[in-house]
CSV table of C-alpha atoms in Angstrom, one decimal:
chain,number,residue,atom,x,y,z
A,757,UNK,CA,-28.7,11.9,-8.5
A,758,UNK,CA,-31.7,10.9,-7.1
A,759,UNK,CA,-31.3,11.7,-2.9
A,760,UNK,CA,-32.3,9.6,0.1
A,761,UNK,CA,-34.8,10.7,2.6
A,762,UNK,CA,-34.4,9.0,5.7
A,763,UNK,CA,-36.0,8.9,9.3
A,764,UNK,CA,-32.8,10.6,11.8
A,765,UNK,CA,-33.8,11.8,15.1
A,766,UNK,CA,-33.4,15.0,16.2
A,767,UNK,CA,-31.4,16.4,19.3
A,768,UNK,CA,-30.8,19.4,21.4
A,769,UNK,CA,-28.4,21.5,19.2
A,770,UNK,CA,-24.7,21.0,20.1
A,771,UNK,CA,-23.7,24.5,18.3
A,772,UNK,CA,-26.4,25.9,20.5
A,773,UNK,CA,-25.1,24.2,23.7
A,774,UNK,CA,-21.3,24.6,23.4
A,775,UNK,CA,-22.9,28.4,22.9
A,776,UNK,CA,-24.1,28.3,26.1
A,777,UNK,CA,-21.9,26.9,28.1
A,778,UNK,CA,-18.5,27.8,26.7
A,779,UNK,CA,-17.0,31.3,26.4
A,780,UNK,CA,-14.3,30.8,24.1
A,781,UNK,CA,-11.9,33.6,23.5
A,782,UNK,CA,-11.6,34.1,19.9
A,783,UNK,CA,-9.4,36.7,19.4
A,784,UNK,CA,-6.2,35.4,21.5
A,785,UNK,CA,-3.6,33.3,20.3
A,786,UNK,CA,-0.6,31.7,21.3
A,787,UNK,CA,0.5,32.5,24.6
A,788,UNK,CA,-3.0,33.8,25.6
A,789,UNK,CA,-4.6,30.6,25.0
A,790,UNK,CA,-1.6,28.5,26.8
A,791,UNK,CA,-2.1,30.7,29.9
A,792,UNK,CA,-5.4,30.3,29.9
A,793,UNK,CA,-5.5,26.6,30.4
A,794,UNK,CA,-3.0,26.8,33.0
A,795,UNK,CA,-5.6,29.3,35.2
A,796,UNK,CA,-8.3,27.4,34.9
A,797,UNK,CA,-6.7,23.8,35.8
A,798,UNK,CA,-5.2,25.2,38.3
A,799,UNK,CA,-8.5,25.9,39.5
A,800,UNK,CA,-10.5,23.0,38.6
A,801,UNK,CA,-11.9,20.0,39.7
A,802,UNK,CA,-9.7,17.7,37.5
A,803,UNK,CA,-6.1,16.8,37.7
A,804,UNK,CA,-3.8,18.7,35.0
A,805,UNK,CA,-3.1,15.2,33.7
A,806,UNK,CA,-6.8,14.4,33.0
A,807,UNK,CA,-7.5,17.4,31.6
A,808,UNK,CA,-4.9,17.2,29.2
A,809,UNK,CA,-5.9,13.7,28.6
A,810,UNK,CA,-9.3,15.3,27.3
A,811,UNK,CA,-7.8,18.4,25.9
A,812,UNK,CA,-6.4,17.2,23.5
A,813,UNK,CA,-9.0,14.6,22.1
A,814,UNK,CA,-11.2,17.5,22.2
A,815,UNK,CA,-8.8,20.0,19.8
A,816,UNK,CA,-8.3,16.4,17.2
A,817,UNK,CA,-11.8,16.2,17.4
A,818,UNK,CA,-12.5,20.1,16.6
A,819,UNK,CA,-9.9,19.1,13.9
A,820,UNK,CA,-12.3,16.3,12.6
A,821,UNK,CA,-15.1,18.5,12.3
A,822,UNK,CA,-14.1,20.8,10.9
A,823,UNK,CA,-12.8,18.5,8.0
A,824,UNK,CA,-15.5,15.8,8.0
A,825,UNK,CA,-17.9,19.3,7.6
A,826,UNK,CA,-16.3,20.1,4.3
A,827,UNK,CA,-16.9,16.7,3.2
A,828,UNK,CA,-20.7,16.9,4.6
A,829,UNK,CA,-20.7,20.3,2.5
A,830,UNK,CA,-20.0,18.8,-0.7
A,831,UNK,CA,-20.8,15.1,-0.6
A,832,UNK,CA,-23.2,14.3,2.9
A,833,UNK,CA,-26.4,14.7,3.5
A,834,UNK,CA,-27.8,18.6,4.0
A,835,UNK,CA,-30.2,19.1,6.8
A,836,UNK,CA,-30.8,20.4,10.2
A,837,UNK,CA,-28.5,18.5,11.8
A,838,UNK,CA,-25.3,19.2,9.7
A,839,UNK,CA,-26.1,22.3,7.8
A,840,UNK,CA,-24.4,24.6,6.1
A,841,UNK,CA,-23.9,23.1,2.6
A,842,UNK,CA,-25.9,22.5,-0.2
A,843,UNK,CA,-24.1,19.6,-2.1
A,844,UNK,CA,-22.3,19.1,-5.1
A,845,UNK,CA,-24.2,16.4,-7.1
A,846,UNK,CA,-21.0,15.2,-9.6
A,847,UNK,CA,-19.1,14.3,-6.2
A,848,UNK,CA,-21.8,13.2,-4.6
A,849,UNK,CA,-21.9,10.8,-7.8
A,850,UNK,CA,-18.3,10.1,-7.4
A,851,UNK,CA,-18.6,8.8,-3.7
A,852,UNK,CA,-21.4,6.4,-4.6
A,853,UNK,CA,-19.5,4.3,-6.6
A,854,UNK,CA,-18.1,2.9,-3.4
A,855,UNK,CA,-21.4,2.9,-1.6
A,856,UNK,CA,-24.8,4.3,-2.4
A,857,UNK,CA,-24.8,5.1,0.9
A,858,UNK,CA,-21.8,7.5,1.3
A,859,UNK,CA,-23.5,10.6,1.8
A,860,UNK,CA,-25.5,9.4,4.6
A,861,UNK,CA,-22.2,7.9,6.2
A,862,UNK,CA,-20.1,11.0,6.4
A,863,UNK,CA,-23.1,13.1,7.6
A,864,UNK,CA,-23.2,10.0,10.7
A,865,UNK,CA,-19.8,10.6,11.0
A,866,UNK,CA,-19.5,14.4,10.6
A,867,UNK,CA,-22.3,14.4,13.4
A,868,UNK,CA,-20.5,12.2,15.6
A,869,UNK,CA,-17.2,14.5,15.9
A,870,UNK,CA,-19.0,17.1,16.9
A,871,UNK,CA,-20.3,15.6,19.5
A,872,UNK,CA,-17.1,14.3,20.6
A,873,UNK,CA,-15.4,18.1,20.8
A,874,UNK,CA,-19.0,19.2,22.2
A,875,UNK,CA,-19.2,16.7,25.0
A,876,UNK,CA,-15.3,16.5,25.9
A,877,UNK,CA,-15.4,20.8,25.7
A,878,UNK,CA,-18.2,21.0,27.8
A,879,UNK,CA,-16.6,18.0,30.6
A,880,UNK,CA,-14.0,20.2,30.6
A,881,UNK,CA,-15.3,23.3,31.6
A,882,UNK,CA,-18.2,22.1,34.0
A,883,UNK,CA,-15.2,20.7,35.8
A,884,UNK,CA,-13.2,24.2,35.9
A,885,UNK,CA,-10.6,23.2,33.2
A,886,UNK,CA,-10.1,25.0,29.8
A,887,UNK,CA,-11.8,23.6,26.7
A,888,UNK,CA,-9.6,23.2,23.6
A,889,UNK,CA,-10.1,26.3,21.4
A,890,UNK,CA,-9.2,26.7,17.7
A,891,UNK,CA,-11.7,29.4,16.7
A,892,UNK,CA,-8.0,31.8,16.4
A,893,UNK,CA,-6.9,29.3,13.5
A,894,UNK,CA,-9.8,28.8,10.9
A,895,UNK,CA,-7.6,31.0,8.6
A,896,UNK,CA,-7.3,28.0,5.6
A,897,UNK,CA,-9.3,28.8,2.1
A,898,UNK,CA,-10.8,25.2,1.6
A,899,UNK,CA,-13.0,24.9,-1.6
A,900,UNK,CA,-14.8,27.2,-3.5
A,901,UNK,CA,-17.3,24.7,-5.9
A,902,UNK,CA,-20.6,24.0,-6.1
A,903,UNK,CA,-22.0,23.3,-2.5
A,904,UNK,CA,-19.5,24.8,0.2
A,905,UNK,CA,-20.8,26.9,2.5
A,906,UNK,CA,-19.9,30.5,1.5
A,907,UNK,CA,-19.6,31.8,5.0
A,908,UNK,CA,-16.8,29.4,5.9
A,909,UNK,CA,-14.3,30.0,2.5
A,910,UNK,CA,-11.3,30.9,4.2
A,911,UNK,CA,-12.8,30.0,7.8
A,912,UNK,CA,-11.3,26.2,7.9
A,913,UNK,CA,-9.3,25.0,10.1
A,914,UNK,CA,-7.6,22.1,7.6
A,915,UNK,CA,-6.7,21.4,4.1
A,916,UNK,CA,-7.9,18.3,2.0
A,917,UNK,CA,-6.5,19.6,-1.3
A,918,UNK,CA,-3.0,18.5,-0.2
A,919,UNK,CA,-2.6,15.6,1.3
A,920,UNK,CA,-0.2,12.5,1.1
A,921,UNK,CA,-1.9,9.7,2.4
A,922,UNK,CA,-0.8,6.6,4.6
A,923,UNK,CA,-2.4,3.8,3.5
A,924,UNK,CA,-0.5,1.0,5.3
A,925,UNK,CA,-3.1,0.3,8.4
A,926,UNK,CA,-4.6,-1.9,5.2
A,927,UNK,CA,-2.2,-4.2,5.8
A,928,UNK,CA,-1.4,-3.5,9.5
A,929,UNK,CA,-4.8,-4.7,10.5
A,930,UNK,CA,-4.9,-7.7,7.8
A,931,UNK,CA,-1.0,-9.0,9.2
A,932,UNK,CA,-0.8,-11.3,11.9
A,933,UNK,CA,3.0,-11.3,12.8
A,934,UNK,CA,3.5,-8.0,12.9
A,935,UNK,CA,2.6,-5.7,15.9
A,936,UNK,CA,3.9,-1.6,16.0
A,937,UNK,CA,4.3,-1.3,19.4
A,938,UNK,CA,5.9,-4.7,19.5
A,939,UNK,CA,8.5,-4.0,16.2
A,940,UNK,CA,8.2,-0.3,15.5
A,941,UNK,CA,10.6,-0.6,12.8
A,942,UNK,CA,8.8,-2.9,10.8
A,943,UNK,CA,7.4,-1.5,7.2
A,944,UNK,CA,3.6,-2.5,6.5
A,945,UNK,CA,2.6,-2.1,2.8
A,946,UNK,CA,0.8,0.3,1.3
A,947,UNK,CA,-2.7,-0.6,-0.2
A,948,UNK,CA,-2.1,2.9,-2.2
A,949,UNK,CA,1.5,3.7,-3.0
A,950,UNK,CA,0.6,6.7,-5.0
A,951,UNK,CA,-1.3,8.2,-2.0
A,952,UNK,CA,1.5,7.7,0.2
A,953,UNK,CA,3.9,10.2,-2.0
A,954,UNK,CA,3.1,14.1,-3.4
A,955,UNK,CA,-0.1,15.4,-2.6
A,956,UNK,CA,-3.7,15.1,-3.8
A,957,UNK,CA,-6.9,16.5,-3.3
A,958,UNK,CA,-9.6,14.6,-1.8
A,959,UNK,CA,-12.3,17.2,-2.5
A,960,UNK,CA,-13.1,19.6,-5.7
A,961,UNK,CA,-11.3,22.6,-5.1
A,962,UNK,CA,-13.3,24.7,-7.8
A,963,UNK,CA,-15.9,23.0,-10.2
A,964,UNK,CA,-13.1,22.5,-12.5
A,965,UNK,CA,-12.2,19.7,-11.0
A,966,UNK,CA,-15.8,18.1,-11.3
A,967,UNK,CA,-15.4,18.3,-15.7
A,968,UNK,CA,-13.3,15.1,-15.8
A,969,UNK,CA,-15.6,12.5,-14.3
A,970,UNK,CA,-12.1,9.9,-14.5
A,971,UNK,CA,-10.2,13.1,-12.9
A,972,UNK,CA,-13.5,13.2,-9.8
A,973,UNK,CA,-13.5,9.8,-9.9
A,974,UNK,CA,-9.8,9.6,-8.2
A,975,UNK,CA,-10.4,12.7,-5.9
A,976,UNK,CA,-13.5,10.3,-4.6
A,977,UNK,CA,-11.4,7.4,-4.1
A,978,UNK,CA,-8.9,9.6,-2.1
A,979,UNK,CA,-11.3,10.6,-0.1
A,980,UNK,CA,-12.5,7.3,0.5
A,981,UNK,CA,-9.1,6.5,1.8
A,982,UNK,CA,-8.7,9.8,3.8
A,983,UNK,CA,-11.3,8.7,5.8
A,984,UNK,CA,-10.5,5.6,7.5
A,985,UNK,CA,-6.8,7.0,7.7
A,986,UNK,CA,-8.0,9.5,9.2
A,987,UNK,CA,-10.3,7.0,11.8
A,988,UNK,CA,-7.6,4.1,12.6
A,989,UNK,CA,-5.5,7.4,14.8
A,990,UNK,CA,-8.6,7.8,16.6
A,991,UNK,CA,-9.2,3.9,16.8
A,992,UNK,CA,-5.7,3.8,18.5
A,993,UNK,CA,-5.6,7.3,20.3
A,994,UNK,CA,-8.3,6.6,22.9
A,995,UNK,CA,-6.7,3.1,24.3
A,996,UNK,CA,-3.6,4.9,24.0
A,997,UNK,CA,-4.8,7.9,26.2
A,998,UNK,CA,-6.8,5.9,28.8
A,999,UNK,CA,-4.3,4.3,30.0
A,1000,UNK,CA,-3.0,7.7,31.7
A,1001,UNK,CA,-6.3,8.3,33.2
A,1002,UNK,CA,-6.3,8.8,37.0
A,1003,UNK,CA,-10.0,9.7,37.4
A,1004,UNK,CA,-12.4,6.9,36.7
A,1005,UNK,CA,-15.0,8.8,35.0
A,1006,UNK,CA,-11.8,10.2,33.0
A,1007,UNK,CA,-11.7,7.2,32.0
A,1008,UNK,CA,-15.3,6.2,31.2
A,1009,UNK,CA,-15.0,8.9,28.8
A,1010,UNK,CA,-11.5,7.9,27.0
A,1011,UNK,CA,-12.6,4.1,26.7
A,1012,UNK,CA,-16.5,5.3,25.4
A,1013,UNK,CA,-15.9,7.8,23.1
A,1014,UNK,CA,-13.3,5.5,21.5
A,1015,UNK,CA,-14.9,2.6,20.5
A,1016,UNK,CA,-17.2,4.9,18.3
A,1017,UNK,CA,-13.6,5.8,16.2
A,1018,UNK,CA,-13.4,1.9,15.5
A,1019,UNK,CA,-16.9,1.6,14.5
A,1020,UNK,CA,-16.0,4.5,11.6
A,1021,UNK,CA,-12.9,2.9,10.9
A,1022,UNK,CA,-14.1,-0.3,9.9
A,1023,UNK,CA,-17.1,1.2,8.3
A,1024,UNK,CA,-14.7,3.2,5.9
A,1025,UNK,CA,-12.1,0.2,5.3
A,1026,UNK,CA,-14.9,-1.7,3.9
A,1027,UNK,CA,-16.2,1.0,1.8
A,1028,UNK,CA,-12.5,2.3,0.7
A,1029,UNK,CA,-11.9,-1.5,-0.9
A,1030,UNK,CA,-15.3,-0.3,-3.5
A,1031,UNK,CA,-13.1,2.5,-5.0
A,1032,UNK,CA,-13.2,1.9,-8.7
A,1033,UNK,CA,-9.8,0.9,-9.9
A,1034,UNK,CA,-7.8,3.7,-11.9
A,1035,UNK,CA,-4.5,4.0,-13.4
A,1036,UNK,CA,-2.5,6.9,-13.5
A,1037,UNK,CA,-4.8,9.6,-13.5
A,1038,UNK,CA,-2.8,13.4,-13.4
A,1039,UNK,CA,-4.0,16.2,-11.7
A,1040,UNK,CA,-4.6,19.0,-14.0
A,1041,UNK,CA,-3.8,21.6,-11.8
A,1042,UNK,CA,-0.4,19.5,-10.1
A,1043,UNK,CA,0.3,17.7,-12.7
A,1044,UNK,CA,0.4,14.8,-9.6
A,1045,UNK,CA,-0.5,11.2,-11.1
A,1046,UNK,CA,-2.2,8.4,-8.9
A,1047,UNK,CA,-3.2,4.8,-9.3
A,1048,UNK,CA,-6.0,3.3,-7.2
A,1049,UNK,CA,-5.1,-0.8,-7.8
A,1050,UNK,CA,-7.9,-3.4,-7.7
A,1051,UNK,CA,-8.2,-4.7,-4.4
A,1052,UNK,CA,-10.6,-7.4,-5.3
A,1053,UNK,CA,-7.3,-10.2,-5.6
A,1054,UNK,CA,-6.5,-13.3,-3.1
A,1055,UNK,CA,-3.5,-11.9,-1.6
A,1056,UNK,CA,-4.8,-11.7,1.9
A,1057,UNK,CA,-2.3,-8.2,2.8
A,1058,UNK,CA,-4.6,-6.7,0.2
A,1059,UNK,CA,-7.9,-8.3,-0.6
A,1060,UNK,CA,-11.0,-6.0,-0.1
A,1061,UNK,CA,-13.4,-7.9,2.0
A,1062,UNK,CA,-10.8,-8.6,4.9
A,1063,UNK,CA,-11.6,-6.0,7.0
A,1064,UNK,CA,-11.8,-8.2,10.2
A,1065,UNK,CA,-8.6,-7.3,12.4
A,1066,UNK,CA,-6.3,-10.1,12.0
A,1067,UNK,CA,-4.9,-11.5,15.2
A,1068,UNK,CA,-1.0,-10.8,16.1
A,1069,UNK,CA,1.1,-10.6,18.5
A,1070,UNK,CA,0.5,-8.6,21.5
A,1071,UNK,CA,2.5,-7.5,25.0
A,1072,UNK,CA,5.1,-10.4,24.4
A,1073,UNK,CA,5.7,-13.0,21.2
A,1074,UNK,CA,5.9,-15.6,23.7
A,1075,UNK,CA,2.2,-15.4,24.3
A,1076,UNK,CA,-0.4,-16.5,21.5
A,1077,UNK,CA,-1.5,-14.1,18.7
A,1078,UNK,CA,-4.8,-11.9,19.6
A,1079,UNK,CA,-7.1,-10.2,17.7
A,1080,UNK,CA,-6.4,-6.7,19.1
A,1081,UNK,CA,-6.5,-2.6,18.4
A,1082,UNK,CA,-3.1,-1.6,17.3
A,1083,UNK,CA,-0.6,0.0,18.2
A,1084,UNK,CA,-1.8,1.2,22.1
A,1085,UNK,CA,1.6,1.9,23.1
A,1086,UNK,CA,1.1,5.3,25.4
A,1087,UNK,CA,4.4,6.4,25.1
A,1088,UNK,CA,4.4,9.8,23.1
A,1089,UNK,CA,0.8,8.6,21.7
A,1090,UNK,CA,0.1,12.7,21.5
A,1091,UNK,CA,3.2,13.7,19.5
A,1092,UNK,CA,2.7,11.0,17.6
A,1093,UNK,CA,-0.8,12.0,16.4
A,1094,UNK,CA,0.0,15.4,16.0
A,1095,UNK,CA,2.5,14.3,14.1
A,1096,UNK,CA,0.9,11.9,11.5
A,1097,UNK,CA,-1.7,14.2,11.1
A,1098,UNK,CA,0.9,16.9,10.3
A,1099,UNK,CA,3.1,15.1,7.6
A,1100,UNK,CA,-0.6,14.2,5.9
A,1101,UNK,CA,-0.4,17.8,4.9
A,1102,UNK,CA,-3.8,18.6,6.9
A,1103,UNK,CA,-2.5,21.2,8.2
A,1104,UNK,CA,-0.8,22.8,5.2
A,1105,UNK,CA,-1.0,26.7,5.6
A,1106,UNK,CA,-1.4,27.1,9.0
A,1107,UNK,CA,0.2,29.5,11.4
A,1108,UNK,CA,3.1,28.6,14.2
A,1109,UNK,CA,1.0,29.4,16.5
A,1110,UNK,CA,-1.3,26.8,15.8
A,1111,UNK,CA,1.1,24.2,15.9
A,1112,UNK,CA,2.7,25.7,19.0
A,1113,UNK,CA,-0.5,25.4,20.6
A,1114,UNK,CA,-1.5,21.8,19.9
A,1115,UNK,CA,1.7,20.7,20.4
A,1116,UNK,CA,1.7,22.3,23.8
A,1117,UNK,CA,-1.6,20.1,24.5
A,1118,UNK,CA,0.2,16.8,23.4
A,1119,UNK,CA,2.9,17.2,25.1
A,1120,UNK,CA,0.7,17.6,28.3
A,1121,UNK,CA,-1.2,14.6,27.5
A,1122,UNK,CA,2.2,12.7,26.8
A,1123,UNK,CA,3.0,14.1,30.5
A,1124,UNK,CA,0.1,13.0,32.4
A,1125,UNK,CA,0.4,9.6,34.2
A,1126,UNK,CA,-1.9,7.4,35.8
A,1127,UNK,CA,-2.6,8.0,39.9
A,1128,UNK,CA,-0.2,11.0,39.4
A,1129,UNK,CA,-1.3,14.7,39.1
């Protein structure tokens, strides 16, 4: 397939920065790297509470990275910027069926999460506080076809050859009577059913899975709903976590980086609604099906093109529907992230220490409170 050259910009290497200005202990775990953020915000210039606020944007974002890089691997753009890969042309095939610009897109968006964990790392420590460190956990095997970057097989911090997708912030966002934070209980609809039970790759995971173009087709399409699945958290994290903030600048930070999360997530909602329908195509290896519906219908819970937030209720039903970000409830925001994230399967393989790590920096986060150290 015939690849776009385009004009980008070129900036001061993040990889080279964070090198610079962040000693991150790779070989300690656990404990060790819970003790060490106590030290250091104990000694900082920050409050614990907006530290944690940062901390643990900064590990979700390392998290992003790391997976939005094996996505930039196989089906993004390769260049100077965003190295490491050298493409897989069938997938990169696959992903243009719901935009011929795809591969630009998630090398954008690759780019942009690692300058989020770059920047909020970096805030952290120039203000004597502990960065968020995963360098102990890229233990997972990730892909092995054409166009990973051999240096980093068994070097990933997350797994996209497992996951059970959520797809009901389709219809959250296009519903305007239902709020979470205001009726947590209710059930959105899927757009996806199939992605929301079993598990399914969202990337080749050897070039077997690239002979079956109906077979690469579907792993396409799941990724194309991975990703704004994966956005809408960080579209409702930030709000979430800036409402803790003591700091001001804390806060500049929290309600800047954000807005950036909303900009990928409607980007990707608009592209997911492209992916070509399919009906119950089986996973060779899994022997999982899955069925991507045509979205192209009048329903408005489902149609395509609605990607506008819908207004709904917001604070009380009394007052008149809004068009808002939602939810933005800040109570157990953290957990609750880690927590999506973790029944997605993302994290499929990893150690207890990892998860006993982040959940020790959500849990802080949940802690912090506005004006309160």
């Amino acid at each position: 397939m015939e690849k776009r050259n385009k004009t980008r910009k070129r900036y001061i290497s993040r990889r080279s920065f964070l090198g610079n200005t962040i000693a991150l202990g790779a070989g300690t775990m656990g404990a060790g790297l819970l003790a060490s953020i106590r030290t250091a915000d104990a000694s900082g210039g920050l409050t614990p509470g907006d530290a944690a606020l940062l901390r643990f944007p900064a590990a979700l974002e390392l998290i992003e990275a790391d997976f939005w890089i094996q996505y930039n691997e196989l089906g993004g753009i390769q260049d100077s910027e965003v190295p490491g890969g050298t493409g897989n042309p069938d997938y990169t095939e696959a992903l243009a069926q719901l935009d011929e610009d795809m591969d630009q897109y998630i090398h954008d968006n690759t780019d942009d999460e690692i300058t989020h964990h770059t920047f909020l790392n970096a805030y952290l420590v120039s203000n004597g506080a502990a960065p968020a460190n995963l360098d102990p956990f890229r233990t997972l095997m990730g892909s092995t076809a054409t166009g990973v970057n051999p240096a980093l097989i068994g070097h990933r911090l997350t797994n996209l050859t497992q996951l059970t997708i959520d797809t009901s912030w389709w219809t959250r966002y296009r519903d305007d009577s239902h709020n979470p934070d205001l009726d947590p209980n209710f059930v959105f609809p899927q757009a996806v059913p199939t992605l929301g039970v079993n598990q399914h790759t969202a990337i080749p995971r050897t070039d077997a899975d690239t002979t079956d173009p109906t077979f690469l087709q579907a792993i396409a399409n799941t990724a194309g709903f991975h990703f704004p699945t994966i956005e809408q958290g960080g579209n409702s994290l930030y709000p979430s976590l800036a409402q803790r903030a003591t700091h001001t600048e804390v806060l500049r930070i929290l309600i800047s980086i954000g807005p950036t999360e909303t900009m990928h997530f409607q980007t990707w909602s608009d592209k997911a609604g492209n992916a070509p329908p399919l009906t119950n195509v089986i996973d060779p290896v899994t022997g999982v099906s899955v069925t991507f519906p045509d979205l192209d219908v009048s329903d408005p819970l489902l149609k395509k093109n609605l990607i506008m937030p819908e207004p709904c209720p917001f604070l009380d039903t009394s007052l008149p529907i809004v068009s808002i970000i939602r939810p933005t409830n800040t109570e157990g925001v953290a957990m609750g992230a880690l927590t999506f994230l973790t029944n997605m399967g993302l994290f499929i393989g990893q150690s207890p220490a990892f998860f006993a790590y982040l959940t020790q920096l959500a849990q802080a986060a949940d802690h912090a409170r506005h004006g309160r150290g």
